[in-house]
mmCIF file of C-alpha atoms in Angstrom:
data_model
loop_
_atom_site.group_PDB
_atom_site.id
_atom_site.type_symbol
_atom_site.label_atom_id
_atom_site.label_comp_id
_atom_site.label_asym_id
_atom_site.label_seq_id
_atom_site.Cartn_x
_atom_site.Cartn_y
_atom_site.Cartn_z
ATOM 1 C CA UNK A 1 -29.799 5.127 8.999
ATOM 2 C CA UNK A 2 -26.323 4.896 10.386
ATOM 3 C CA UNK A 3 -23.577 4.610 7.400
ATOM 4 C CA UNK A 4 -20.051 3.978 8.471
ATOM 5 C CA UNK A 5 -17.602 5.545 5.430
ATOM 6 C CA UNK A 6 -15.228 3.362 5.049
ATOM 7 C CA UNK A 7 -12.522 3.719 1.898
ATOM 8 C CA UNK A 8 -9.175 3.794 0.874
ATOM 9 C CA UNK A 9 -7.285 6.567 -0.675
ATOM 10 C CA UNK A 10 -7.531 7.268 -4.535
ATOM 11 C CA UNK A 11 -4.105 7.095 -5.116
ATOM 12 C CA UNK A 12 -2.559 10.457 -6.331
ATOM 13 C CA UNK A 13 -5.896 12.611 -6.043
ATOM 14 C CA UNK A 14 -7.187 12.236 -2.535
ATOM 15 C CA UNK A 15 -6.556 11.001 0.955
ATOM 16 C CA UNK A 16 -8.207 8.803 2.347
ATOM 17 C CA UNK A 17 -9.731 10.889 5.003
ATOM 18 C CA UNK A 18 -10.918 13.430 2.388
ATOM 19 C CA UNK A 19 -12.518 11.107 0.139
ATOM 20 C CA UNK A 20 -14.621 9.939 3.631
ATOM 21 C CA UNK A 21 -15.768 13.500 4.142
ATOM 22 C CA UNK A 22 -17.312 13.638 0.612
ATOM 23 C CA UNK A 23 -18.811 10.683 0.034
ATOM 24 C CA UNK A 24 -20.365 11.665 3.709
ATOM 25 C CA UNK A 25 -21.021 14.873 2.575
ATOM 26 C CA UNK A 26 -22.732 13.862 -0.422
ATOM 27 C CA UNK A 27 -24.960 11.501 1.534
ATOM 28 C CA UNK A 28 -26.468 13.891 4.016
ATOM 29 C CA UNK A 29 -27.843 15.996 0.920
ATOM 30 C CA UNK A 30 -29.721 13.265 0.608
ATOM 31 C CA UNK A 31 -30.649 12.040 3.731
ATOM 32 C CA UNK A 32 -29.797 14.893 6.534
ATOM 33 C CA UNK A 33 -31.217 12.633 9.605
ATOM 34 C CA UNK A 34 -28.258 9.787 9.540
ATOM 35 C CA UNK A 35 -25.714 9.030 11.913
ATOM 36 C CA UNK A 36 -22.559 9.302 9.869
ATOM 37 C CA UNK A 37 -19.242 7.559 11.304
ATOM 38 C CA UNK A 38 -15.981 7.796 9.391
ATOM 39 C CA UNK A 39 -13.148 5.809 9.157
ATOM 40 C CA UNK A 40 -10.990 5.887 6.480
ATOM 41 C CA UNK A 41 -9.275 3.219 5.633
ATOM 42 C CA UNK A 42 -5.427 2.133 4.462
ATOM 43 C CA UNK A 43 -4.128 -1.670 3.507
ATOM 44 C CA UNK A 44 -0.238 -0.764 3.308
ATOM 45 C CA UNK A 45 -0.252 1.745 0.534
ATOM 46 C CA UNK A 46 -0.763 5.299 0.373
ATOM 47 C CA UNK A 47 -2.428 6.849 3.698
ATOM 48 C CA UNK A 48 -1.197 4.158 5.740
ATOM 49 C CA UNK A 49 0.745 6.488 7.523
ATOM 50 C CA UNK A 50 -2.017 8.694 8.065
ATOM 51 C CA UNK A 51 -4.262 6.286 9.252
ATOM 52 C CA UNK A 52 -2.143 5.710 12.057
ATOM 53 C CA UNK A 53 -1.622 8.983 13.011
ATOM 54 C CA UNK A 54 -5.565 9.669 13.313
ATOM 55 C CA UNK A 55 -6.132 6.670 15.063
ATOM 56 C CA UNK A 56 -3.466 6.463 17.560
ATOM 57 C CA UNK A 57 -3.094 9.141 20.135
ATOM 58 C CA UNK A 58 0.242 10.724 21.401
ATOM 59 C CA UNK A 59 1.462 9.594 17.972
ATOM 60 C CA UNK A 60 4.521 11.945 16.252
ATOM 61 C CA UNK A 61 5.446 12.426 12.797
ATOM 62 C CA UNK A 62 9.537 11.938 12.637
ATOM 63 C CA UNK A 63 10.674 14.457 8.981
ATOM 64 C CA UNK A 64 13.762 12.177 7.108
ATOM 65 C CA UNK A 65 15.060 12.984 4.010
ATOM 66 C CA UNK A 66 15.688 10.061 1.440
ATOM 67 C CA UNK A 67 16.513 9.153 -2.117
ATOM 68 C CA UNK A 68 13.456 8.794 -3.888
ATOM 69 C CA UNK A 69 12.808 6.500 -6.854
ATOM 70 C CA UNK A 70 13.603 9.678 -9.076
ATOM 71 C CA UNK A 71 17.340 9.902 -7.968
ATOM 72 C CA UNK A 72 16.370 12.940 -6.347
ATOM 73 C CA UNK A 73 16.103 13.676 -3.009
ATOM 74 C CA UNK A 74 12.835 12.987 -0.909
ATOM 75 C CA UNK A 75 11.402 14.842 2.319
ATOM 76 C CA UNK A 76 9.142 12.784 4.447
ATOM 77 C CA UNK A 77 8.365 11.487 7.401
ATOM 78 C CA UNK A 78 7.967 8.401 9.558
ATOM 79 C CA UNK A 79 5.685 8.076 12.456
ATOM 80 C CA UNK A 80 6.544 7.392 16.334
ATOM 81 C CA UNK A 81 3.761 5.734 17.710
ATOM 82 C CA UNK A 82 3.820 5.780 21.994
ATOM 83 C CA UNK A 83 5.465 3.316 23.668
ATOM 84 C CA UNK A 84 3.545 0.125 25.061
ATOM 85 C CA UNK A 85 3.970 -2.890 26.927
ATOM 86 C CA UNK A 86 5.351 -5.056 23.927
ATOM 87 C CA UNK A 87 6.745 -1.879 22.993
ATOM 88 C CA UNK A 88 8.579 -0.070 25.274
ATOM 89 C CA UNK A 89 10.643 2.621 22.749
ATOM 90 C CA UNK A 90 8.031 2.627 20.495
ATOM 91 C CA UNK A 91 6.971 1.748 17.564
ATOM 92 C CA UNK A 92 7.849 3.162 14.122
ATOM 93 C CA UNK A 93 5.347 3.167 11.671
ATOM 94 C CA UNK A 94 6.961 3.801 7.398
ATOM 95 C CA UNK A 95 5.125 3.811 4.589
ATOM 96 C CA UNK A 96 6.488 2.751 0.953
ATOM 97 C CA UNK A 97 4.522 5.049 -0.939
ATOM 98 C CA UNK A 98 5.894 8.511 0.574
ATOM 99 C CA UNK A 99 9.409 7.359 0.331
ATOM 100 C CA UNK A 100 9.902 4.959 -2.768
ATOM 101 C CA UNK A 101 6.541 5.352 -3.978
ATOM 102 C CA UNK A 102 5.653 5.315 -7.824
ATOM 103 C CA UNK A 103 3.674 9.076 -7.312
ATOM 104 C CA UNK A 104 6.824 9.829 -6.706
ATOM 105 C CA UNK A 105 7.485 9.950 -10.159
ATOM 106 C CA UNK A 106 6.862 12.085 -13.425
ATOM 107 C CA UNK A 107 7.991 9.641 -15.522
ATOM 108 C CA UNK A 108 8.220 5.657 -15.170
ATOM 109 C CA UNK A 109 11.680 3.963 -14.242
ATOM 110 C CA UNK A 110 11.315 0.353 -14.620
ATOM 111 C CA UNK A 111 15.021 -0.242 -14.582
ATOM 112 C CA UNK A 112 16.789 2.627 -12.716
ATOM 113 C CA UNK A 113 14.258 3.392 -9.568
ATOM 114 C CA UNK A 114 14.707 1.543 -6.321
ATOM 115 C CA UNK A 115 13.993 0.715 -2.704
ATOM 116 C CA UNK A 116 16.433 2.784 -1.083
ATOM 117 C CA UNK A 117 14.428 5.593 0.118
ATOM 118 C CA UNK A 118 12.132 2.805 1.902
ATOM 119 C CA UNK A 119 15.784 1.431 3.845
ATOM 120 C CA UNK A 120 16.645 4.733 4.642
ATOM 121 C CA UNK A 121 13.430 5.593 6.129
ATOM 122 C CA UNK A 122 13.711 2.607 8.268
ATOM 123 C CA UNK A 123 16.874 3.072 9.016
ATOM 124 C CA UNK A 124 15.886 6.546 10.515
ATOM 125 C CA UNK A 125 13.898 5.186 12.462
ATOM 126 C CA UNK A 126 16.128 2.417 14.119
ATOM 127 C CA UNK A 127 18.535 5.000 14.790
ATOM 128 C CA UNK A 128 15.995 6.152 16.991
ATOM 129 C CA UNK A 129 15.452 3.653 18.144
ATOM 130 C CA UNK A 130 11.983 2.240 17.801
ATOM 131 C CA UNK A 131 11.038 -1.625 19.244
ATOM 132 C CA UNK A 132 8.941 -2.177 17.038
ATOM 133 C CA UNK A 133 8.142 -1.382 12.894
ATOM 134 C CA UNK A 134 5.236 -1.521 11.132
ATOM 135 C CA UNK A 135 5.597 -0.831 7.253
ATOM 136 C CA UNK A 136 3.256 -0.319 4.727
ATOM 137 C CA UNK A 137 4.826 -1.437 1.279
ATOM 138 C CA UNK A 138 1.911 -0.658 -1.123
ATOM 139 C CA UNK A 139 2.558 1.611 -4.515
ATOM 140 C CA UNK A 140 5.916 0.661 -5.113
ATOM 141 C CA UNK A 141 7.741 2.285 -8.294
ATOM 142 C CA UNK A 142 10.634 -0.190 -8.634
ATOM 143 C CA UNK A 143 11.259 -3.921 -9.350
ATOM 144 C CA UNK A 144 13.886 -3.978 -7.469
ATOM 145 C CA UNK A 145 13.408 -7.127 -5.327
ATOM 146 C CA UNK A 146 14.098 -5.005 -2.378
ATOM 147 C CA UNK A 147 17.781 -5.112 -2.905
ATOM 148 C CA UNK A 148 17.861 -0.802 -2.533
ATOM 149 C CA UNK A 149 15.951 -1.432 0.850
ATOM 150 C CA UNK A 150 18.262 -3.444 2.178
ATOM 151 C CA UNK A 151 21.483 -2.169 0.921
ATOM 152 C CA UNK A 152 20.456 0.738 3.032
ATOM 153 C CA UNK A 153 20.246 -1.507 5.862
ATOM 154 C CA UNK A 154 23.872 -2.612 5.124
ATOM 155 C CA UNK A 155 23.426 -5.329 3.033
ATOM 156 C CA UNK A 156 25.841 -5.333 -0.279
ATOM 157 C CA UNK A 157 24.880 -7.205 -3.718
ATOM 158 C CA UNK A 158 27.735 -7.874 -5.742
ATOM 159 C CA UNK A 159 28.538 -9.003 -8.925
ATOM 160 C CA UNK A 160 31.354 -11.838 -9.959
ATOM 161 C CA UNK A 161 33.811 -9.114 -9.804
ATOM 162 C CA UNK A 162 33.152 -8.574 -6.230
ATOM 163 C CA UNK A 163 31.777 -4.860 -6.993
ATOM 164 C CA UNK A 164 28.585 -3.632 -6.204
ATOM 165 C CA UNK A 165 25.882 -4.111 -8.533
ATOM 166 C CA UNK A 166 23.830 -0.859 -10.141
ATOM 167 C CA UNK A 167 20.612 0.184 -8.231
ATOM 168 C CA UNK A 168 17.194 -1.068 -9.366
ATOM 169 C CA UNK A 169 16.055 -3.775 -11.949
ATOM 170 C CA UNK A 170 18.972 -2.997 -13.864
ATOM 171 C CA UNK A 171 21.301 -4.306 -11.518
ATOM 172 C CA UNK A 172 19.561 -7.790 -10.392
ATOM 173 C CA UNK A 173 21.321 -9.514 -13.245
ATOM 174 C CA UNK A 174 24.266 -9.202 -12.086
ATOM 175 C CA UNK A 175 24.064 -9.760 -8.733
ATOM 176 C CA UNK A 176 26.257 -13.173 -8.045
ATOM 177 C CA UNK A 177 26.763 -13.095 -4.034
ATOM 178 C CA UNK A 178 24.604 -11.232 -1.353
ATOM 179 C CA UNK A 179 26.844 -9.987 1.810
ATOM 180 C CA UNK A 180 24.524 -10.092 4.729
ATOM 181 C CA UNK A 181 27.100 -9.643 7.468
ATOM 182 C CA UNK A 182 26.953 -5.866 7.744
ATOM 183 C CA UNK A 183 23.022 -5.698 7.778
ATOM 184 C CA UNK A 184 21.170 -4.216 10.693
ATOM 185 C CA UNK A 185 19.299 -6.996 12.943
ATOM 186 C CA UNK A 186 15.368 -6.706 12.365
ATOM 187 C CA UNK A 187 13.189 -5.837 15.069
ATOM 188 C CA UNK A 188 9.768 -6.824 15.720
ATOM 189 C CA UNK A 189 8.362 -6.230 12.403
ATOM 190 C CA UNK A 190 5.051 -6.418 10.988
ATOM 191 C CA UNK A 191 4.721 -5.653 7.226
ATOM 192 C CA UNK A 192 1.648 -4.673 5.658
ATOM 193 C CA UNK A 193 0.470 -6.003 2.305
ATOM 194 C CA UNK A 194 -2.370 -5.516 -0.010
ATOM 195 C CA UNK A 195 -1.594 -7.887 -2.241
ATOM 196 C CA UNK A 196 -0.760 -12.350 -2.148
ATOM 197 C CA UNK A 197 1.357 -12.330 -5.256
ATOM 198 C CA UNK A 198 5.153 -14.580 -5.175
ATOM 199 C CA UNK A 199 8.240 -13.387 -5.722
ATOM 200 C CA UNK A 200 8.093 -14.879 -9.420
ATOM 201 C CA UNK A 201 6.062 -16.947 -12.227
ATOM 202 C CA UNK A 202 2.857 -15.692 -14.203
ATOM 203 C CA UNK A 203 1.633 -14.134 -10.720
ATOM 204 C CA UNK A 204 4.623 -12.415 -9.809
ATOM 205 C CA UNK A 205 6.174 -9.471 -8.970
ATOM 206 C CA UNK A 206 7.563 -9.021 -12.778
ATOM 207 C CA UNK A 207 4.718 -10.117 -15.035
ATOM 208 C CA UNK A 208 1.834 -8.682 -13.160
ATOM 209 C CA UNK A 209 3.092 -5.435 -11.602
ATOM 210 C CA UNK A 210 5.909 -4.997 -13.679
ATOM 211 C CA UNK A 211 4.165 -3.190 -16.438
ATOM 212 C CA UNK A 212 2.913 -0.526 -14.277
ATOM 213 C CA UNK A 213 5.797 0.093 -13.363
ATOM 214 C CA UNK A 214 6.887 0.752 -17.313
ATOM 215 C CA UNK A 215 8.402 -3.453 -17.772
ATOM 216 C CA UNK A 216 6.477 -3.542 -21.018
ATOM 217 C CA UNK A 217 8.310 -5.620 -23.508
ATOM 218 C CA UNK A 218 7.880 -9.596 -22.380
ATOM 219 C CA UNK A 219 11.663 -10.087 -22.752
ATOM 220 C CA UNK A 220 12.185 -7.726 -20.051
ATOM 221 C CA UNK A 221 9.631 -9.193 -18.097
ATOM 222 C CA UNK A 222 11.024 -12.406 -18.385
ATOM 223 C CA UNK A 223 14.434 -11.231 -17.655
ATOM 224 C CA UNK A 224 13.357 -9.677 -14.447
ATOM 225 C CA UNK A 225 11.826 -12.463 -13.647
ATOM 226 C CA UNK A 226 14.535 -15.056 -13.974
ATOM 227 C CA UNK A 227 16.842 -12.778 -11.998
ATOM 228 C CA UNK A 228 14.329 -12.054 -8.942
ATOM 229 C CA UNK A 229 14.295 -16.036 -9.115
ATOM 230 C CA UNK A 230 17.901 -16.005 -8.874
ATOM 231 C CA UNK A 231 17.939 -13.665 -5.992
ATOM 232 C CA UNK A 232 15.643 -15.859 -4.124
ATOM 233 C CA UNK A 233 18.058 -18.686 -4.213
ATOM 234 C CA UNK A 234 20.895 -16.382 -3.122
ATOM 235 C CA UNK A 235 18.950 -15.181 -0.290
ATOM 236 C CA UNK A 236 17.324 -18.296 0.557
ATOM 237 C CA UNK A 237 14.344 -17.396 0.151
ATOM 238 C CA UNK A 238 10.996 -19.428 -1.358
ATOM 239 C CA UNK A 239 9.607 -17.103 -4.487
ATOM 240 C CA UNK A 240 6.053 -18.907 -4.197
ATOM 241 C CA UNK A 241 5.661 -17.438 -0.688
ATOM 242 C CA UNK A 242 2.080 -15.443 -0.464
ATOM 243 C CA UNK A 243 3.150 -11.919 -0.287
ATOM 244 C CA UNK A 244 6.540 -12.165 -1.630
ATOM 245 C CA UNK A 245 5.932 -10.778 -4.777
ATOM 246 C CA UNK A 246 4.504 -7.463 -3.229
ATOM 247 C CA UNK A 247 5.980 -3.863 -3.658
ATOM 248 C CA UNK A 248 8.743 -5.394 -6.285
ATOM 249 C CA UNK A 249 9.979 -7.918 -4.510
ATOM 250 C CA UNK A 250 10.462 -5.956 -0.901
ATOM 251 C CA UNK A 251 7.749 -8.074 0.671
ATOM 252 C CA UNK A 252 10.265 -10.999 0.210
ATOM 253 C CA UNK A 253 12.896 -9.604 1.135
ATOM 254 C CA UNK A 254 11.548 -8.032 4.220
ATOM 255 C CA UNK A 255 10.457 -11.573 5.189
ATOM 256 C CA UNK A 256 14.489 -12.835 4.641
ATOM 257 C CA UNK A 257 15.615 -9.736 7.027
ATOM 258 C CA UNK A 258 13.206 -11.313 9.594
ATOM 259 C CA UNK A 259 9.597 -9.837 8.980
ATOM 260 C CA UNK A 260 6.320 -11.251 9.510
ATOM 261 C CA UNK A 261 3.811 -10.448 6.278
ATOM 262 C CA UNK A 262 0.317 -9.792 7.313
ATOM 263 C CA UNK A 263 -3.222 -8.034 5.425
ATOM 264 C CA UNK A 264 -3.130 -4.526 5.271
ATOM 265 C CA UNK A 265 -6.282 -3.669 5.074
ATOM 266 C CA UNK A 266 -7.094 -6.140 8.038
ATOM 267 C CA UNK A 267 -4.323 -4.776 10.135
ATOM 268 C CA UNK A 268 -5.367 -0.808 9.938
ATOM 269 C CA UNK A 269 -9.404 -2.558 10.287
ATOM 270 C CA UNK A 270 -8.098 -3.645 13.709
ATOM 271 C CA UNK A 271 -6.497 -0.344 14.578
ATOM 272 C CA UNK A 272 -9.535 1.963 13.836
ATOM 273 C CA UNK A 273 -12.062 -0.585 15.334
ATOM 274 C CA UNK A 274 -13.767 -1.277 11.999
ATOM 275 C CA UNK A 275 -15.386 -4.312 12.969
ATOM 276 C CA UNK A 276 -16.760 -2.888 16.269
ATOM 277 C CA UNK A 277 -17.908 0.935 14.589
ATOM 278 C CA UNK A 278 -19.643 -1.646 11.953
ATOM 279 C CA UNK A 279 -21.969 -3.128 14.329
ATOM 280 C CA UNK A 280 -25.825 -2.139 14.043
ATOM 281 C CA UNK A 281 -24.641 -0.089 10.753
ATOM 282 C CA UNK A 282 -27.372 0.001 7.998
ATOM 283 C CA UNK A 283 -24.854 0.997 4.995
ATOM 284 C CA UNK A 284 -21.055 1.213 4.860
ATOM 285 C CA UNK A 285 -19.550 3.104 1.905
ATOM 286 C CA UNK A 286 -15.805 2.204 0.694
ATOM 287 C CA UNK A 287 -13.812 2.906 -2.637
ATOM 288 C CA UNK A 288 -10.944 3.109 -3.832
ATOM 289 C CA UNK A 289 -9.092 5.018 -7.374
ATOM 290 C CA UNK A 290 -8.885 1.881 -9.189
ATOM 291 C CA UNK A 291 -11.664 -0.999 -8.472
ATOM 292 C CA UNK A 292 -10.330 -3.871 -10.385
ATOM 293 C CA UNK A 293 -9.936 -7.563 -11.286
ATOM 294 C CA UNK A 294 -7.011 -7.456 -8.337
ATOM 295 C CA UNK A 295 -9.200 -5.564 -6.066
ATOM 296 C CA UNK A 296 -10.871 -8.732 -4.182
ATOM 297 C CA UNK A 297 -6.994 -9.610 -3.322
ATOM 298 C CA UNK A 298 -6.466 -7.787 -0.044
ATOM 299 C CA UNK A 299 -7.688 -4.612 -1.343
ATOM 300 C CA UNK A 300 -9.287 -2.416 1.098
ATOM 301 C CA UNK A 301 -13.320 -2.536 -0.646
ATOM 302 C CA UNK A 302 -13.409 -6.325 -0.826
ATOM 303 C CA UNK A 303 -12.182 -6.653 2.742
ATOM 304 C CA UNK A 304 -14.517 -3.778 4.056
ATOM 305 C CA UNK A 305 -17.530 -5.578 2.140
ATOM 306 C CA UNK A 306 -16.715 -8.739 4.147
ATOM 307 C CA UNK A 307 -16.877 -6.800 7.114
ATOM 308 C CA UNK A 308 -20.251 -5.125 6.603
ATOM 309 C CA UNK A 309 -21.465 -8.379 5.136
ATOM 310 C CA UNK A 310 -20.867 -10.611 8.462
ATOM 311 C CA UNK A 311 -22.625 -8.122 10.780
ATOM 312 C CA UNK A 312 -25.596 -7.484 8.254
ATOM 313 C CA UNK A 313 -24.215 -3.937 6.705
ATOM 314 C CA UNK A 314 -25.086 -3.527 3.046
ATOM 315 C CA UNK A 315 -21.603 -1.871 1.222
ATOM 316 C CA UNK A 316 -21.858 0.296 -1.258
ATOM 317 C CA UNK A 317 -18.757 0.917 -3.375
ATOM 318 C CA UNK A 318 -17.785 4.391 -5.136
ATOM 319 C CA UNK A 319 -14.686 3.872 -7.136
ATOM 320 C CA UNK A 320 -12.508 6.274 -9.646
ATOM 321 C CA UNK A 321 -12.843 4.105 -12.539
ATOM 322 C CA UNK A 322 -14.247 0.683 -12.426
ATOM 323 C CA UNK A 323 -13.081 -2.363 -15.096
ATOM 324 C CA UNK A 324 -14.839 -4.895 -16.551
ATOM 325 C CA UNK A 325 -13.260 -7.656 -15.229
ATOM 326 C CA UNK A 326 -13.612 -6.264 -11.463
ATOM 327 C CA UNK A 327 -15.915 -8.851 -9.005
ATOM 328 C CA UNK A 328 -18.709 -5.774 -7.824
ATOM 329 C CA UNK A 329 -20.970 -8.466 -6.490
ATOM 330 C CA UNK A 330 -20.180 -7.926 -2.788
ATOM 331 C CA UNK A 331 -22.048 -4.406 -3.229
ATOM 332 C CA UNK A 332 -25.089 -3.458 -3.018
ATOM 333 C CA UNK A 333 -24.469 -0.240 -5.381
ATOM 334 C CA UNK A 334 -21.765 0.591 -7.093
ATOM 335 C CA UNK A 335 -20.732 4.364 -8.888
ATOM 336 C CA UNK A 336 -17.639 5.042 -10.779
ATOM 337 C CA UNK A 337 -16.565 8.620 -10.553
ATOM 338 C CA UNK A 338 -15.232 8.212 -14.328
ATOM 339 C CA UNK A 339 -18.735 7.702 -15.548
ATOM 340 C CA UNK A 340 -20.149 10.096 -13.259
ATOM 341 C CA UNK A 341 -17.338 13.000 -15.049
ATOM 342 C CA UNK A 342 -17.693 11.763 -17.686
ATOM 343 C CA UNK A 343 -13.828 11.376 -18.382
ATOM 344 C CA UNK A 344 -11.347 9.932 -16.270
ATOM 345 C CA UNK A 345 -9.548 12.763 -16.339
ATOM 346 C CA UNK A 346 -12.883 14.789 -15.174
ATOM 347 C CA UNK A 347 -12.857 12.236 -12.505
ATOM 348 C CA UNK A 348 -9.065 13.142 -11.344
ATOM 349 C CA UNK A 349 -9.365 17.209 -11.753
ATOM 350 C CA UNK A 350 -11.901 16.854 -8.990
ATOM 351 C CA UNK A 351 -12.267 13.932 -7.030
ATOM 352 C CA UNK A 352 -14.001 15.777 -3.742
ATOM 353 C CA UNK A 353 -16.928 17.687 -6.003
ATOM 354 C CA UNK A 354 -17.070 14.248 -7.960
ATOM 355 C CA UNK A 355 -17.442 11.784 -4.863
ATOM 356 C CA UNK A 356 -19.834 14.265 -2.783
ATOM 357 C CA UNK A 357 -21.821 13.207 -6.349
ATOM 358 C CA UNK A 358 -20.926 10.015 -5.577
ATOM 359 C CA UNK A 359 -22.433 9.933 -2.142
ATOM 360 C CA UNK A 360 -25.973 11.237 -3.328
ATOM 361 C CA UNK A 361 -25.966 8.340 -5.509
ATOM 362 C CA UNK A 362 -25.149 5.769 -3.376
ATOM 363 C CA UNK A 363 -27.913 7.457 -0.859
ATOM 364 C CA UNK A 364 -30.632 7.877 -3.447
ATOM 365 C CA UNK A 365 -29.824 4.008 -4.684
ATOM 366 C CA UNK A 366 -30.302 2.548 -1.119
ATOM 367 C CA UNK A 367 -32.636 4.385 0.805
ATOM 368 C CA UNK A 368 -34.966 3.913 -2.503
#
């Protein structure tokens, strides 16, 4: 059989590229003659970065220091991809999640954390001046509606004073004008999304991410919401835009800067040659930490299962916990590392041991 291993990261225990290995590892103790191909996977979130970096040669990781989303300093880096022809400085490749990410945190900060790290980051890299960005704005910790992203960039959001507002959620009511004419011109600028949420409404950035972010009460929610609306019309921007709603709001306002939205998950698909590594495949295995009811929205699994399914590959999904109101019926098999621990915290202590498991399953399932 040839199996192609295909999945995401599981955010917060392992990498993407690790998670490949095991599941792949836990396969051959099953069946020892297949042809094994990996490619793990990314769709704007965490390991987005990385996947670049594997799959694009000559490519350099650029350290930066930012303020993360815990008011604290944050080392990371951005990546310098080589130049090309529609590129000739190169192209700069930033990733949400390692710079305002929300495993950045120990504790939730609905209100105070921002998107300023994220700014800074890109910042960095215009400084060195890149041609081209490509950002990943998955696993956001703020609500921020990018406003700490682009103040960064040298825009200013001011109240009816004519001061600057406070940083994160906690500021958006106040904002009354938004001063645009220090902000840094956008490049080329592709930004990748794994989710089709607006800016606002029942699907927005507020009600549905906002609690995981630690909006719980519905008057905050609702507060948020009205003033991410309100932002919108100061930035001229359309809150029912597909994507706008992503990472907090930055999705929209990366699209007023100048950016172009686009599928994650189809994006980094392109980049490791998903489509072509797919052909003649038997079996390809994804996953991700959390397989759920928003999982068939741009989420790596659903658009890897679409993959295998239009060149005849059965997908199998292995997933750290999976809910009951996730869609599994693009998969052939399905295990949940949760049930296969027997605790989700099993699952998290170790995810390697626990997906190797995994693997075996998902082997003994299909070859049978």
């Amino acid at each position: 059989m040839r199996v192609v291993f295909a999945p995401d990261s599981f955010k917060g225990s392992i990498t993407a590229a690790d998670a490949a290995a095991a599941l792949a590892d836990g396969w051959t103790s099953v069946d020892p003659t297949a042809h094994i191909v990996l490619r793990p996977m990314a769709d704007g979130g965490e390991g987005t970065v990385e996947a670049f970096a594997a799959a694009v040669t000559g490519s350099e990781r650029m350290p930066v220091t930012v303020d993360g989303p815990a008011g604290v300093p944050v080392q990371t880096a951005w990546l310098l991809l080589p130049p090309t022809s529609d590129a000739p400085h190169g192209t700069g490749v930033i990733d949400l999640a390692s710079t305002s990410g929300i495993e950045l945190l120990d504790e939730l900060r609905p209100f105070e954390a921002d998107s300023s790290g994220f700014g800074q980051a890109i910042a960095a890299a215009l400084d060195h001046g890149v041609s081209r960005l490509v950002l990943g704005i998955g696993s956001s910790a703020s609500t921020d509606g990018g406003t700490g992203m682009l103040t960064a960039l040298g825009a200013r959001f001011l109240d009816s004073d004519g001061a600057p507002v406070e940083p994160g959620a906690r500021g958006l009511a106040d904002i009354a004008e938004v001063d645009v004419t220090a902000l840094r011109a956008a490049p080329d600028t592709l930004v990748l999304t794994d989710v089709t949420n607006p800016l606002t409404g029942h699907r927005g950035a507020a009600a549905v991410f906002g609690p995981q972010k630690g909006l719980t009460a519905q008057s905050d929610i609702k507060a948020v919401d009205a003033s991410l609306a309100r932002l919108a019309r100061l930035m001229d921007l359309d809150p029912d835009l597909q994507g706008s709603g992503a990472a907090g709001g930055v999705g929209g306002a990366l699209v007023a800067w100048g950016a172009v939205l686009a599928s994650g998950a189809q994006e980094v698909a392109r980049l490791v040659d998903l489509a072509g590594t797919l052909e003649g495949a038997d079996v390809v295995v994804t996953g991700e930490g959390s397989y759920d009811g928003q999982s068939g929205d741009g989420k790596v699994p659903s658009y890897v299962a679409g993959l295998g399914d239009a060149v005849g590959a059965r997908a199998a999904l292995a997933a750290g916990r999976v809910t009951p109101d996730a869609d599994t019926g693009p998969f052939a098999a399905v295990v949940s590392l949760t049930e296969l621990a027997g605790s989700s915290d099993a699952a998290l202590a170790g995810p390697a041991r626990h997906l190797r498991a995994a693997g075996a399953a998902l082997a003994r399932t299909l070859i049978a």
